[in-house]
Amino acid sequence: MNSTADVAHLRQGCFRLLSRGFARPGTHDREAFEQAGTVLDTLGLDAFAFAPAVWGWLDRFALANEAALESEYVRLFESGTDGALCSPMESQHLGSVRAGDAATIAARVESALRRYGVVVDDGRAPDHVGWQLELGARLCASEQACGESGDEAGVTAALHELEELTATLGRWVPRLHRSLVRHDRTGVYGSLSGAAVAFLIHEGDLVRRAVYGDGKR
């Protein structure tokens, strides 16, 4: 049986690992992802229904050619005169660009990131799926720290933000996943987004139960 602390570490680790999966490929990714997988295995990842999706993505990543991954990342997420082929930004899926919703969405996410010590500094927009998954990792860390210090108000605040985050991601990341399955020539990014969807379903159910109690929505 996983302890509460182990589950908190596992959730935080999953958010962060998936977040890094959506960053531009780098030379140290393979070793870092392998180490992260080892940690998650130690924390009991296989006890959770989304585990096969995470392992499937990591297996595909381990076998993929690094140059092909980087080329595909640019083709899927960055290039195109009308935007990315498979946009990784919330503002391209929800709201109206003409109504200025993109700026509102980006400002909302960036404000939340800054509250938890994250500075958007790598050229990606604040509402990029990678940054939002990193926000989830920071919220899990806050939830755990507040729980250990007895700050019930802090735990409640973190859980409410996690509920909002997972609900928002749940409205558009499945759409991103379907697009990646159609267009990703490596299979790595389609399996990554599939792992993200599976994990977010679990996380959403968990935080709703924590906030509202069993049987309530």
mmCIF file with all atom_site columns, C-alpha atoms in Angstrom:
data_model
loop_
_atom_site.group_PDB
_atom_site.id
_atom_site.type_symbol
_atom_site.label_atom_id
_atom_site.label_alt_id
_atom_site.label_comp_id
_atom_site.label_asym_id
_atom_site.label_entity_id
_atom_site.label_seq_id
_atom_site.pdbx_PDB_ins_code
_atom_site.Cartn_x
_atom_site.Cartn_y
_atom_site.Cartn_z
_atom_site.occupancy
_atom_site.B_iso_or_equiv
_atom_site.pdbx_formal_charge
_atom_site.auth_seq_id
_atom_site.auth_comp_id
_atom_site.auth_asym_id
_atom_site.auth_atom_id
_atom_site.pdbx_PDB_model_num
ATOM 1   C CA . MET A 1 1   ? 0.000   0.000  0.000   1.00 0.00 ? 1   MET A CA 1
ATOM 2   C CA . ASN A 1 2   ? 1.363   3.368  -0.979  1.00 0.00 ? 2   ASN A CA 1
ATOM 3   C CA . SER A 1 3   ? 1.715   5.908  1.816   1.00 0.00 ? 3   SER A CA 1
ATOM 4   C CA . THR A 1 4   ? 0.170   9.357  1.424   1.00 0.00 ? 4   THR A CA 1
ATOM 5   C CA . ALA A 1 5   ? 3.655   10.828 1.064   1.00 0.00 ? 5   ALA A CA 1
ATOM 6   C CA . ASP A 1 6   ? 4.602   8.307  -1.645  1.00 0.00 ? 6   ASP A CA 1
ATOM 7   C CA . VAL A 1 7   ? 1.435   9.044  -3.611  1.00 0.00 ? 7   VAL A CA 1
ATOM 8   C CA . ALA A 1 8   ? 2.132   12.784 -3.345  1.00 0.00 ? 8   ALA A CA 1
ATOM 9   C CA . HIS A 1 9   ? 5.667   12.239 -4.639  1.00 0.00 ? 9   HIS A CA 1
ATOM 10  C CA . LEU A 1 10  ? 4.348   10.016 -7.406  1.00 0.00 ? 10  LEU A CA 1
ATOM 11  C CA . ARG A 1 11  ? 1.779   12.597 -8.557  1.00 0.00 ? 11  ARG A CA 1
ATOM 12  C CA . GLN A 1 12  ? 4.342   15.376 -8.479  1.00 0.00 ? 12  GLN A CA 1
ATOM 13  C CA . GLY A 1 13  ? 6.826   13.203 -10.382 1.00 0.00 ? 13  GLY A CA 1
ATOM 14  C CA . CYS A 1 14  ? 4.281   12.297 -13.053 1.00 0.00 ? 14  CYS A CA 1
ATOM 15  C CA . PHE A 1 15  ? 3.318   15.917 -13.622 1.00 0.00 ? 15  PHE A CA 1
ATOM 16  C CA . ARG A 1 16  ? 6.981   16.911 -13.941 1.00 0.00 ? 16  ARG A CA 1
ATOM 17  C CA . LEU A 1 17  ? 8.002   14.014 -16.157 1.00 0.00 ? 17  LEU A CA 1
ATOM 18  C CA . LEU A 1 18  ? 5.127   14.640 -18.565 1.00 0.00 ? 18  LEU A CA 1
ATOM 19  C CA . SER A 1 19  ? 5.912   18.360 -18.508 1.00 0.00 ? 19  SER A CA 1
ATOM 20  C CA . ARG A 1 20  ? 9.480   17.702 -19.586 1.00 0.00 ? 20  ARG A CA 1
ATOM 21  C CA . GLY A 1 21  ? 8.244   15.397 -22.302 1.00 0.00 ? 21  GLY A CA 1
ATOM 22  C CA . PHE A 1 22  ? 6.582   18.383 -23.952 1.00 0.00 ? 22  PHE A CA 1
ATOM 23  C CA . ALA A 1 23  ? 9.799   20.453 -23.875 1.00 0.00 ? 23  ALA A CA 1
ATOM 24  C CA . ARG A 1 24  ? 12.128  20.602 -26.858 1.00 0.00 ? 24  ARG A CA 1
ATOM 25  C CA . PRO A 1 25  ? 14.248  17.417 -26.910 1.00 0.00 ? 25  PRO A CA 1
ATOM 26  C CA . GLY A 1 26  ? 17.692  17.775 -25.359 1.00 0.00 ? 26  GLY A CA 1
ATOM 27  C CA . THR A 1 27  ? 20.838  15.717 -25.162 1.00 0.00 ? 27  THR A CA 1
ATOM 28  C CA . HIS A 1 28  ? 20.292  14.730 -21.524 1.00 0.00 ? 28  HIS A CA 1
ATOM 29  C CA . ASP A 1 29  ? 16.638  13.720 -21.822 1.00 0.00 ? 29  ASP A CA 1
ATOM 30  C CA . ARG A 1 30  ? 17.203  10.002 -22.264 1.00 0.00 ? 30  ARG A CA 1
ATOM 31  C CA . GLU A 1 31  ? 19.193  9.556  -19.046 1.00 0.00 ? 31  GLU A CA 1
ATOM 32  C CA . ALA A 1 32  ? 16.948  11.917 -17.072 1.00 0.00 ? 32  ALA A CA 1
ATOM 33  C CA . PHE A 1 33  ? 13.768  10.151 -18.202 1.00 0.00 ? 33  PHE A CA 1
ATOM 34  C CA . GLU A 1 34  ? 15.268  6.755  -17.406 1.00 0.00 ? 34  GLU A CA 1
ATOM 35  C CA . GLN A 1 35  ? 16.107  7.941  -13.887 1.00 0.00 ? 35  GLN A CA 1
ATOM 36  C CA . ALA A 1 36  ? 12.627  9.422  -13.456 1.00 0.00 ? 36  ALA A CA 1
ATOM 37  C CA . GLY A 1 37  ? 11.090  6.119  -14.512 1.00 0.00 ? 37  GLY A CA 1
ATOM 38  C CA . THR A 1 38  ? 13.175  4.301  -11.922 1.00 0.00 ? 38  THR A CA 1
ATOM 39  C CA . VAL A 1 39  ? 11.963  6.670  -9.189  1.00 0.00 ? 39  VAL A CA 1
ATOM 40  C CA . LEU A 1 40  ? 8.315   6.282  -10.220 1.00 0.00 ? 40  LEU A CA 1
ATOM 41  C CA . ASP A 1 41  ? 8.729   2.514  -10.274 1.00 0.00 ? 41  ASP A CA 1
ATOM 42  C CA . THR A 1 42  ? 10.090  2.658  -6.707  1.00 0.00 ? 42  THR A CA 1
ATOM 43  C CA . LEU A 1 43  ? 7.082   4.763  -5.667  1.00 0.00 ? 43  LEU A CA 1
ATOM 44  C CA . GLY A 1 44  ? 4.689   2.134  -6.994  1.00 0.00 ? 44  GLY A CA 1
ATOM 45  C CA . LEU A 1 45  ? 3.571   3.506  -10.357 1.00 0.00 ? 45  LEU A CA 1
ATOM 46  C CA . ASP A 1 46  ? 2.277   0.082  -11.409 1.00 0.00 ? 46  ASP A CA 1
ATOM 47  C CA . ALA A 1 47  ? -0.456  0.282  -8.765  1.00 0.00 ? 47  ALA A CA 1
ATOM 48  C CA . PHE A 1 48  ? -2.232  2.922  -10.872 1.00 0.00 ? 48  PHE A CA 1
ATOM 49  C CA . ALA A 1 49  ? -4.358  2.462  -13.981 1.00 0.00 ? 49  ALA A CA 1
ATOM 50  C CA . PHE A 1 50  ? -2.427  5.049  -16.010 1.00 0.00 ? 50  PHE A CA 1
ATOM 51  C CA . ALA A 1 51  ? 0.911   3.239  -15.525 1.00 0.00 ? 51  ALA A CA 1
ATOM 52  C CA . PRO A 1 52  ? 0.878   1.317  -18.852 1.00 0.00 ? 52  PRO A CA 1
ATOM 53  C CA . ALA A 1 53  ? 0.450   4.574  -20.767 1.00 0.00 ? 53  ALA A CA 1
ATOM 54  C CA . VAL A 1 54  ? 3.444   6.136  -18.997 1.00 0.00 ? 54  VAL A CA 1
ATOM 55  C CA . TRP A 1 55  ? 5.642   3.064  -19.515 1.00 0.00 ? 55  TRP A CA 1
ATOM 56  C CA . GLY A 1 56  ? 4.550   2.859  -23.156 1.00 0.00 ? 56  GLY A CA 1
ATOM 57  C CA . TRP A 1 57  ? 5.638   6.416  -23.787 1.00 0.00 ? 57  TRP A CA 1
ATOM 58  C CA . LEU A 1 58  ? 8.985   5.954  -21.986 1.00 0.00 ? 58  LEU A CA 1
ATOM 59  C CA . ASP A 1 59  ? 9.672   2.769  -23.986 1.00 0.00 ? 59  ASP A CA 1
ATOM 60  C CA . ARG A 1 60  ? 8.982   4.553  -27.271 1.00 0.00 ? 60  ARG A CA 1
ATOM 61  C CA . PHE A 1 61  ? 11.132  7.495  -26.221 1.00 0.00 ? 61  PHE A CA 1
ATOM 62  C CA . ALA A 1 62  ? 14.039  5.222  -25.278 1.00 0.00 ? 62  ALA A CA 1
ATOM 63  C CA . LEU A 1 63  ? 14.082  3.689  -28.770 1.00 0.00 ? 63  LEU A CA 1
ATOM 64  C CA . ALA A 1 64  ? 13.553  6.873  -30.778 1.00 0.00 ? 64  ALA A CA 1
ATOM 65  C CA . ASN A 1 65  ? 16.234  8.637  -32.778 1.00 0.00 ? 65  ASN A CA 1
ATOM 66  C CA . GLU A 1 66  ? 17.121  11.959 -31.119 1.00 0.00 ? 66  GLU A CA 1
ATOM 67  C CA . ALA A 1 67  ? 17.439  13.901 -34.366 1.00 0.00 ? 67  ALA A CA 1
ATOM 68  C CA . ALA A 1 68  ? 14.093  12.564 -35.582 1.00 0.00 ? 68  ALA A CA 1
ATOM 69  C CA . LEU A 1 69  ? 12.467  13.568 -32.298 1.00 0.00 ? 69  LEU A CA 1
ATOM 70  C CA . GLU A 1 70  ? 13.754  17.122 -32.498 1.00 0.00 ? 70  GLU A CA 1
ATOM 71  C CA . SER A 1 71  ? 12.686  17.482 -36.132 1.00 0.00 ? 71  SER A CA 1
ATOM 72  C CA . GLU A 1 72  ? 9.240   16.136 -35.316 1.00 0.00 ? 72  GLU A CA 1
ATOM 73  C CA . TYR A 1 73  ? 8.916   18.431 -32.299 1.00 0.00 ? 73  TYR A CA 1
ATOM 74  C CA . VAL A 1 74  ? 9.438   21.458 -34.532 1.00 0.00 ? 74  VAL A CA 1
ATOM 75  C CA . ARG A 1 75  ? 7.076   20.131 -37.221 1.00 0.00 ? 75  ARG A CA 1
ATOM 76  C CA . LEU A 1 76  ? 4.279   19.348 -34.749 1.00 0.00 ? 76  LEU A CA 1
ATOM 77  C CA . PHE A 1 77  ? 4.546   22.107 -32.169 1.00 0.00 ? 77  PHE A CA 1
ATOM 78  C CA . GLU A 1 78  ? 6.322   25.103 -33.685 1.00 0.00 ? 78  GLU A CA 1
ATOM 79  C CA . SER A 1 79  ? 6.200   25.434 -37.485 1.00 0.00 ? 79  SER A CA 1
ATOM 80  C CA . GLY A 1 80  ? 3.485   26.594 -39.848 1.00 0.00 ? 80  GLY A CA 1
ATOM 81  C CA . THR A 1 81  ? 2.339   29.987 -41.118 1.00 0.00 ? 81  THR A CA 1
ATOM 82  C CA . ASP A 1 82  ? -1.042  29.554 -39.402 1.00 0.00 ? 82  ASP A CA 1
ATOM 83  C CA . GLY A 1 83  ? 0.398   28.164 -36.191 1.00 0.00 ? 83  GLY A CA 1
ATOM 84  C CA . ALA A 1 84  ? 1.539   24.765 -35.027 1.00 0.00 ? 84  ALA A CA 1
ATOM 85  C CA . LEU A 1 85  ? 0.249   21.610 -36.698 1.00 0.00 ? 85  LEU A CA 1
ATOM 86  C CA . CYS A 1 86  ? -0.708  20.293 -33.252 1.00 0.00 ? 86  CYS A CA 1
ATOM 87  C CA . SER A 1 87  ? -0.854  23.352 -31.038 1.00 0.00 ? 87  SER A CA 1
ATOM 88  C CA . PRO A 1 88  ? 0.353   22.702 -27.467 1.00 0.00 ? 88  PRO A CA 1
ATOM 89  C CA . MET A 1 89  ? -1.247  25.945 -26.179 1.00 0.00 ? 89  MET A CA 1
ATOM 90  C CA . GLU A 1 90  ? -4.569  26.143 -24.362 1.00 0.00 ? 90  GLU A CA 1
ATOM 91  C CA . SER A 1 91  ? -5.404  29.461 -26.045 1.00 0.00 ? 91  SER A CA 1
ATOM 92  C CA . GLN A 1 92  ? -5.438  27.749 -29.459 1.00 0.00 ? 92  GLN A CA 1
ATOM 93  C CA . HIS A 1 93  ? -8.083  25.276 -28.308 1.00 0.00 ? 93  HIS A CA 1
ATOM 94  C CA . LEU A 1 94  ? -10.291 27.190 -25.862 1.00 0.00 ? 94  LEU A CA 1
ATOM 95  C CA . GLY A 1 95  ? -11.786 30.655 -26.203 1.00 0.00 ? 95  GLY A CA 1
ATOM 96  C CA . SER A 1 96  ? -11.715 33.061 -29.113 1.00 0.00 ? 96  SER A CA 1
ATOM 97  C CA . VAL A 1 97  ? -8.515  34.548 -30.510 1.00 0.00 ? 97  VAL A CA 1
ATOM 98  C CA . ARG A 1 98  ? -10.477 37.426 -32.037 1.00 0.00 ? 98  ARG A CA 1
ATOM 99  C CA . ALA A 1 99  ? -11.989 38.279 -28.643 1.00 0.00 ? 99  ALA A CA 1
ATOM 100 C CA . GLY A 1 100 ? -8.535  38.481 -27.056 1.00 0.00 ? 100 GLY A CA 1
ATOM 101 C CA . ASP A 1 101 ? -8.965  35.315 -25.019 1.00 0.00 ? 101 ASP A CA 1
ATOM 102 C CA . ALA A 1 102 ? -5.418  34.190 -25.803 1.00 0.00 ? 102 ALA A CA 1
ATOM 103 C CA . ALA A 1 103 ? -3.908  37.037 -23.776 1.00 0.00 ? 103 ALA A CA 1
ATOM 104 C CA . THR A 1 104 ? -6.355  36.442 -20.924 1.00 0.00 ? 104 THR A CA 1
ATOM 105 C CA . ILE A 1 105 ? -5.599  32.725 -20.790 1.00 0.00 ? 105 ILE A CA 1
ATOM 106 C CA . ALA A 1 106 ? -1.828  33.275 -20.930 1.00 0.00 ? 106 ALA A CA 1
ATOM 107 C CA . ALA A 1 107 ? -1.983  35.906 -18.174 1.00 0.00 ? 107 ALA A CA 1
ATOM 108 C CA . ARG A 1 108 ? -4.038  33.614 -15.951 1.00 0.00 ? 108 ARG A CA 1
ATOM 109 C CA . VAL A 1 109 ? -1.590  30.740 -16.265 1.00 0.00 ? 109 VAL A CA 1
ATOM 110 C CA . GLU A 1 110 ? 1.505   32.927 -15.919 1.00 0.00 ? 110 GLU A CA 1
ATOM 111 C CA . SER A 1 111 ? 0.116   34.485 -12.715 1.00 0.00 ? 111 SER A CA 1
ATOM 112 C CA . ALA A 1 112 ? -0.433  31.026 -11.234 1.00 0.00 ? 112 ALA A CA 1
ATOM 113 C CA . LEU A 1 113 ? 3.044   29.901 -12.266 1.00 0.00 ? 113 LEU A CA 1
ATOM 114 C CA . ARG A 1 114 ? 4.658   32.946 -10.643 1.00 0.00 ? 114 ARG A CA 1
ATOM 115 C CA . ARG A 1 115 ? 2.775   32.338 -7.387  1.00 0.00 ? 115 ARG A CA 1
ATOM 116 C CA . TYR A 1 116 ? 4.530   28.978 -7.189  1.00 0.00 ? 116 TYR A CA 1
ATOM 117 C CA . GLY A 1 117 ? 7.983   30.222 -8.168  1.00 0.00 ? 117 GLY A CA 1
ATOM 118 C CA . VAL A 1 118 ? 7.996   29.394 -11.870 1.00 0.00 ? 118 VAL A CA 1
ATOM 119 C CA . VAL A 1 119 ? 9.319   31.926 -14.388 1.00 0.00 ? 119 VAL A CA 1
ATOM 120 C CA . VAL A 1 120 ? 8.382   31.341 -18.024 1.00 0.00 ? 120 VAL A CA 1
ATOM 121 C CA . ASP A 1 121 ? 11.747  31.799 -19.684 1.00 0.00 ? 121 ASP A CA 1
ATOM 122 C CA . ASP A 1 122 ? 12.220  29.309 -22.521 1.00 0.00 ? 122 ASP A CA 1
ATOM 123 C CA . GLY A 1 123 ? 10.284  30.883 -25.376 1.00 0.00 ? 123 GLY A CA 1
ATOM 124 C CA . ARG A 1 124 ? 7.119   28.840 -24.882 1.00 0.00 ? 124 ARG A CA 1
ATOM 125 C CA . ALA A 1 125 ? 3.897   30.675 -24.059 1.00 0.00 ? 125 ALA A CA 1
ATOM 126 C CA . PRO A 1 126 ? 2.689   30.414 -20.429 1.00 0.00 ? 126 PRO A CA 1
ATOM 127 C CA . ASP A 1 127 ? -0.370  28.391 -21.468 1.00 0.00 ? 127 ASP A CA 1
ATOM 128 C CA . HIS A 1 128 ? 1.815   25.728 -23.136 1.00 0.00 ? 128 HIS A CA 1
ATOM 129 C CA . VAL A 1 129 ? 0.836   22.248 -21.946 1.00 0.00 ? 129 VAL A CA 1
ATOM 130 C CA . GLY A 1 130 ? 4.376   21.739 -20.621 1.00 0.00 ? 130 GLY A CA 1
ATOM 131 C CA . TRP A 1 131 ? 4.181   24.787 -18.374 1.00 0.00 ? 131 TRP A CA 1
ATOM 132 C CA . GLN A 1 132 ? 0.723   23.839 -17.144 1.00 0.00 ? 132 GLN A CA 1
ATOM 133 C CA . LEU A 1 133 ? 1.908   20.355 -16.230 1.00 0.00 ? 133 LEU A CA 1
ATOM 134 C CA . GLU A 1 134 ? 4.816   21.938 -14.341 1.00 0.00 ? 134 GLU A CA 1
ATOM 135 C CA . LEU A 1 135 ? 2.243   24.038 -12.482 1.00 0.00 ? 135 LEU A CA 1
ATOM 136 C CA . GLY A 1 136 ? 0.548   20.775 -11.496 1.00 0.00 ? 136 GLY A CA 1
ATOM 137 C CA . ALA A 1 137 ? 3.841   19.510 -10.074 1.00 0.00 ? 137 ALA A CA 1
ATOM 138 C CA . ARG A 1 138 ? 4.258   22.702 -8.028  1.00 0.00 ? 138 ARG A CA 1
ATOM 139 C CA . LEU A 1 139 ? 0.678   22.459 -6.730  1.00 0.00 ? 139 LEU A CA 1
ATOM 140 C CA . CYS A 1 140 ? 1.246   18.849 -5.642  1.00 0.00 ? 140 CYS A CA 1
ATOM 141 C CA . ALA A 1 141 ? 4.405   19.958 -3.830  1.00 0.00 ? 141 ALA A CA 1
ATOM 142 C CA . SER A 1 142 ? 2.465   22.740 -2.096  1.00 0.00 ? 142 SER A CA 1
ATOM 143 C CA . GLU A 1 143 ? -0.307  20.341 -1.127  1.00 0.00 ? 143 GLU A CA 1
ATOM 144 C CA . GLN A 1 144 ? 2.234   17.973 0.413   1.00 0.00 ? 144 GLN A CA 1
ATOM 145 C CA . ALA A 1 145 ? 4.198   20.685 2.229   1.00 0.00 ? 145 ALA A CA 1
ATOM 146 C CA . CYS A 1 146 ? 1.052   22.243 3.677   1.00 0.00 ? 146 CYS A CA 1
ATOM 147 C CA . GLY A 1 147 ? -0.176  18.835 4.770   1.00 0.00 ? 147 GLY A CA 1
ATOM 148 C CA . GLU A 1 148 ? 3.073   18.080 6.554   1.00 0.00 ? 148 GLU A CA 1
ATOM 149 C CA . SER A 1 149 ? 3.006   21.450 8.344   1.00 0.00 ? 149 SER A CA 1
ATOM 150 C CA . GLY A 1 150 ? -0.645  21.173 9.336   1.00 0.00 ? 150 GLY A CA 1
ATOM 151 C CA . ASP A 1 151 ? -1.752  24.060 7.117   1.00 0.00 ? 151 ASP A CA 1
ATOM 152 C CA . GLU A 1 152 ? -5.216  22.796 6.188   1.00 0.00 ? 152 GLU A CA 1
ATOM 153 C CA . ALA A 1 153 ? -6.131  26.045 4.423   1.00 0.00 ? 153 ALA A CA 1
ATOM 154 C CA . GLY A 1 154 ? -3.046  25.689 2.251   1.00 0.00 ? 154 GLY A CA 1
ATOM 155 C CA . VAL A 1 155 ? -3.935  22.090 1.394   1.00 0.00 ? 155 VAL A CA 1
ATOM 156 C CA . THR A 1 156 ? -7.456  23.133 0.440   1.00 0.00 ? 156 THR A CA 1
ATOM 157 C CA . ALA A 1 157 ? -6.190  25.993 -1.721  1.00 0.00 ? 157 ALA A CA 1
ATOM 158 C CA . ALA A 1 158 ? -3.743  23.720 -3.570  1.00 0.00 ? 158 ALA A CA 1
ATOM 159 C CA . LEU A 1 159 ? -6.435  21.085 -4.144  1.00 0.00 ? 159 LEU A CA 1
ATOM 160 C CA . HIS A 1 160 ? -8.886  23.645 -5.517  1.00 0.00 ? 160 HIS A CA 1
ATOM 161 C CA . GLU A 1 161 ? -6.239  24.921 -7.932  1.00 0.00 ? 161 GLU A CA 1
ATOM 162 C CA . LEU A 1 162 ? -5.401  21.364 -8.942  1.00 0.00 ? 162 LEU A CA 1
ATOM 163 C CA . GLU A 1 163 ? -9.081  20.704 -9.572  1.00 0.00 ? 163 GLU A CA 1
ATOM 164 C CA . GLU A 1 164 ? -9.330  23.769 -11.799 1.00 0.00 ? 164 GLU A CA 1
ATOM 165 C CA . LEU A 1 165 ? -6.100  22.921 -13.628 1.00 0.00 ? 165 LEU A CA 1
ATOM 166 C CA . THR A 1 166 ? -7.012  19.306 -14.350 1.00 0.00 ? 166 THR A CA 1
ATOM 167 C CA . ALA A 1 167 ? -10.532 20.282 -15.430 1.00 0.00 ? 167 ALA A CA 1
ATOM 168 C CA . THR A 1 168 ? -9.153  22.870 -17.845 1.00 0.00 ? 168 THR A CA 1
ATOM 169 C CA . LEU A 1 169 ? -6.519  20.528 -19.260 1.00 0.00 ? 169 LEU A CA 1
ATOM 170 C CA . GLY A 1 170 ? -9.184  17.860 -19.567 1.00 0.00 ? 170 GLY A CA 1
ATOM 171 C CA . ARG A 1 171 ? -11.145 20.093 -21.941 1.00 0.00 ? 171 ARG A CA 1
ATOM 172 C CA . TRP A 1 172 ? -8.391  20.346 -24.543 1.00 0.00 ? 172 TRP A CA 1
ATOM 173 C CA . VAL A 1 173 ? -5.491  17.912 -24.003 1.00 0.00 ? 173 VAL A CA 1
ATOM 174 C CA . PRO A 1 174 ? -7.586  14.970 -25.324 1.00 0.00 ? 174 PRO A CA 1
ATOM 175 C CA . ARG A 1 175 ? -8.062  17.027 -28.520 1.00 0.00 ? 175 ARG A CA 1
ATOM 176 C CA . LEU A 1 176 ? -4.299  17.575 -28.709 1.00 0.00 ? 176 LEU A CA 1
ATOM 177 C CA . HIS A 1 177 ? -3.796  13.844 -28.197 1.00 0.00 ? 177 HIS A CA 1
ATOM 178 C CA . ARG A 1 178 ? -6.106  12.923 -31.083 1.00 0.00 ? 178 ARG A CA 1
ATOM 179 C CA . SER A 1 179 ? -4.274  15.364 -33.350 1.00 0.00 ? 179 SER A CA 1
ATOM 180 C CA . LEU A 1 180 ? -0.889  13.963 -32.359 1.00 0.00 ? 180 LEU A CA 1
ATOM 181 C CA . VAL A 1 181 ? -2.016  10.393 -32.967 1.00 0.00 ? 181 VAL A CA 1
ATOM 182 C CA . ARG A 1 182 ? -2.935  11.432 -36.515 1.00 0.00 ? 182 ARG A CA 1
ATOM 183 C CA . HIS A 1 183 ? 0.179   13.466 -37.305 1.00 0.00 ? 183 HIS A CA 1
ATOM 184 C CA . ASP A 1 184 ? 3.112   12.245 -35.186 1.00 0.00 ? 184 ASP A CA 1
ATOM 185 C CA . ARG A 1 185 ? 5.453   10.213 -37.371 1.00 0.00 ? 185 ARG A CA 1
ATOM 186 C CA . THR A 1 186 ? 7.573   8.938  -34.460 1.00 0.00 ? 186 THR A CA 1
ATOM 187 C CA . GLY A 1 187 ? 4.755   7.715  -32.224 1.00 0.00 ? 187 GLY A CA 1
ATOM 188 C CA . VAL A 1 188 ? 6.532   9.264  -29.247 1.00 0.00 ? 188 VAL A CA 1
ATOM 189 C CA . TYR A 1 189 ? 4.459   12.423 -28.950 1.00 0.00 ? 189 TYR A CA 1
ATOM 190 C CA . GLY A 1 190 ? 1.189   10.601 -29.544 1.00 0.00 ? 190 GLY A CA 1
ATOM 191 C CA . SER A 1 191 ? 2.038   8.193  -26.726 1.00 0.00 ? 191 SER A CA 1
ATOM 192 C CA . LEU A 1 192 ? 3.191   11.107 -24.533 1.00 0.00 ? 192 LEU A CA 1
ATOM 193 C CA . SER A 1 193 ? -0.122  12.898 -24.934 1.00 0.00 ? 193 SER A CA 1
ATOM 194 C CA . GLY A 1 194 ? -1.947  9.615  -24.321 1.00 0.00 ? 194 GLY A CA 1
ATOM 195 C CA . ALA A 1 195 ? -0.043  9.210  -21.059 1.00 0.00 ? 195 ALA A CA 1
ATOM 196 C CA . ALA A 1 196 ? -0.920  12.796 -20.120 1.00 0.00 ? 196 ALA A CA 1
ATOM 197 C CA . VAL A 1 197 ? -4.623  12.184 -20.764 1.00 0.00 ? 197 VAL A CA 1
ATOM 198 C CA . ALA A 1 198 ? -4.605  8.968  -18.714 1.00 0.00 ? 198 ALA A CA 1
ATOM 199 C CA . PHE A 1 199 ? -2.796  10.626 -15.817 1.00 0.00 ? 199 PHE A CA 1
ATOM 200 C CA . LEU A 1 200 ? -5.026  13.717 -15.856 1.00 0.00 ? 200 LEU A CA 1
ATOM 201 C CA . ILE A 1 201 ? -8.150  11.553 -15.630 1.00 0.00 ? 201 ILE A CA 1
ATOM 202 C CA . HIS A 1 202 ? -6.728  9.907  -12.502 1.00 0.00 ? 202 HIS A CA 1
ATOM 203 C CA . GLU A 1 203 ? -5.571  13.196 -10.999 1.00 0.00 ? 203 GLU A CA 1
ATOM 204 C CA . GLY A 1 204 ? -8.889  14.877 -11.693 1.00 0.00 ? 204 GLY A CA 1
ATOM 205 C CA . ASP A 1 205 ? -10.821 12.074 -9.990  1.00 0.00 ? 205 ASP A CA 1
ATOM 206 C CA . LEU A 1 206 ? -8.461  12.152 -7.015  1.00 0.00 ? 206 LEU A CA 1
ATOM 207 C CA . VAL A 1 207 ? -8.658  15.894 -6.380  1.00 0.00 ? 207 VAL A CA 1
ATOM 208 C CA . ARG A 1 208 ? -12.441 15.986 -6.831  1.00 0.00 ? 208 ARG A CA 1
ATOM 209 C CA . ARG A 1 209 ? -12.795 13.303 -4.176  1.00 0.00 ? 209 ARG A CA 1
ATOM 210 C CA . ALA A 1 210 ? -10.430 15.205 -1.910  1.00 0.00 ? 210 ALA A CA 1
ATOM 211 C CA . VAL A 1 211 ? -12.313 18.486 -2.370  1.00 0.00 ? 211 VAL A CA 1
ATOM 212 C CA . TYR A 1 212 ? -15.917 17.276 -2.404  1.00 0.00 ? 212 TYR A CA 1
ATOM 213 C CA . GLY A 1 213 ? -15.843 13.827 -0.833  1.00 0.00 ? 213 GLY A CA 1
ATOM 214 C CA . ASP A 1 214 ? -16.717 10.471 -2.383  1.00 0.00 ? 214 ASP A CA 1
ATOM 215 C CA . GLY A 1 215 ? -19.690 10.413 -4.689  1.00 0.00 ? 215 GLY A CA 1
ATOM 216 C CA . LYS A 1 216 ? -19.843 14.181 -5.209  1.00 0.00 ? 216 LYS A CA 1
ATOM 217 C CA . ARG A 1 217 ? -18.920 16.289 -8.217  1.00 0.00 ? 217 ARG A CA 1
#
